[in-house]
Amino acid sequence: LDRMAAVQLALRAQGSRQDKVFRLQCFPKGMEEELGDGPASVCQCCSALAAPFQKVTLQAKGHSHVLSVVLASGVHYAGVAAAEAVAVHPELQQESAAVCKAYYKLRELFEAGLIGGVEGKRAIDVGAAPGGWTQCLQEQGASHIIAVDPGALTLTNMDRIEHIQTKVQDCIAKLEQRGEKLDLFVCDMNCSPSEAAVVLRNTRPVLQEGATVVMTFKKFSEEGKCTQESYRRDKDSALDGLR
């Protein structure tokens, strides 16, 4: 299916659109601009021949439903769900004032038991700003968190957090000099897999033998030319380099 056909099928399966307001959520992210505005937008293409109660309304806030469109292996997929069904841990959002949504990625690993307890352990968070993963480590009881990022942290509680406001390559030597041997390395930087792997290798001198490593590999390219195939090659190469 082309993407608009996939969208139309997903919307049709929802039945009446009366009183429904949609938030558009796409991967790759660039589709949101194309589908969200202009003559080829969802609103224009799906509302043109529709009855008044079948017109499509898009807005980022105050929406009742989420329209998701994903391109994977050359095929477009689309689906619609109630906003509360796709909220990130709605029950956790009630109990925790997370500084950013990235917080929930790491929190979910702890919730699923995929990371052992970090209580009393020392950790480094590379690419920490605005502080989501640092906040999660703090809540999980890490005794000391070194948050490395030139950007600012927006945390209100800095207990047990040391913010080194520079790039990681500029601070490893100093951490070595003071004898750091850390139990946990986490990294959620916006960079390619190969760049993330380099960061981990460069940080290795200040990690304990057998330290826990948690990092994300993202489909990211500063040149904006990252395809699914180039991402797969980069990811595989990065993993091979870490073995």
mmCIF file of N, CA and C in Angstrom, residues 4 33-47 58:
data_model
loop_
_atom_site.group_PDB
_atom_site.id
_atom_site.type_symbol
_atom_site.label_atom_id
_atom_site.label_comp_id
_atom_site.label_asym_id
_atom_site.label_seq_id
_atom_site.Cartn_x
_atom_site.Cartn_y
_atom_site.Cartn_z
ATOM 1 N N MET A 4 -1.027 6.956 1.707
ATOM 2 C CA MET A 4 -2.360 7.521 1.854
ATOM 3 C C MET A 4 -3.429 6.437 1.819
ATOM 4 N N GLU A 33 5.504 16.113 8.492
ATOM 5 C CA GLU A 33 5.352 17.391 7.801
ATOM 6 C C GLU A 33 4.608 17.199 6.487
ATOM 7 N N GLU A 34 4.929 16.127 5.774
ATOM 8 C CA GLU A 34 4.292 15.888 4.485
ATOM 9 C C GLU A 34 2.821 15.529 4.629
ATOM 10 N N LEU A 35 2.498 14.720 5.625
ATOM 11 C CA LEU A 35 1.117 14.283 5.809
ATOM 12 C C LEU A 35 0.296 15.246 6.655
ATOM 13 N N GLY A 36 0.976 16.135 7.346
ATOM 14 C CA GLY A 36 0.264 17.020 8.264
ATOM 15 C C GLY A 36 -0.187 18.333 7.666
ATOM 16 N N ASP A 37 0.396 18.721 6.524
ATOM 17 C CA ASP A 37 0.077 20.039 5.978
ATOM 18 C C ASP A 37 0.207 20.011 4.457
ATOM 19 N N GLY A 38 -0.572 20.869 3.783
ATOM 20 C CA GLY A 38 -0.449 20.987 2.336
ATOM 21 C C GLY A 38 -1.473 20.165 1.574
ATOM 22 N N PRO A 39 -1.426 20.215 0.251
ATOM 23 C CA PRO A 39 -2.422 19.541 -0.583
ATOM 24 C C PRO A 39 -2.397 18.020 -0.480
ATOM 25 N N ALA A 40 -1.263 17.446 -0.067
ATOM 26 C CA ALA A 40 -1.176 15.986 0.070
ATOM 27 C C ALA A 40 -1.347 15.542 1.519
ATOM 28 N N SER A 41 -1.881 16.418 2.356
ATOM 29 C CA SER A 41 -2.022 16.098 3.773
ATOM 30 C C SER A 41 -3.197 15.157 4.010
ATOM 31 N N VAL A 42 -3.194 14.553 5.194
ATOM 32 C CA VAL A 42 -4.288 13.668 5.584
ATOM 33 C C VAL A 42 -5.610 14.430 5.586
ATOM 34 N N CYS A 43 -5.594 15.644 6.116
ATOM 35 C CA CYS A 43 -6.835 16.435 6.182
ATOM 36 C C CYS A 43 -7.416 16.675 4.791
ATOM 37 N N GLN A 44 -6.560 17.048 3.847
ATOM 38 C CA GLN A 44 -7.026 17.354 2.498
ATOM 39 C C GLN A 44 -7.492 16.101 1.768
ATOM 40 N N CYS A 45 -6.697 15.060 1.784
ATOM 41 C CA CYS A 45 -6.990 13.861 0.994
ATOM 42 C C CYS A 45 -8.130 13.028 1.569
ATOM 43 N N CYS A 46 -8.256 13.003 2.888
ATOM 44 C CA CYS A 46 -9.270 12.144 3.507
ATOM 45 C C CYS A 46 -10.565 12.881 3.810
ATOM 46 N N SER A 47 -10.568 14.197 3.697
ATOM 47 C CA SER A 47 -11.772 14.977 4.001
ATOM 48 C C SER A 47 -12.468 15.501 2.757
ATOM 49 N N LEU A 58 -6.713 17.254 12.644
ATOM 50 C CA LEU A 58 -5.425 16.933 13.263
ATOM 51 C C LEU A 58 -5.017 18.036 14.225
#
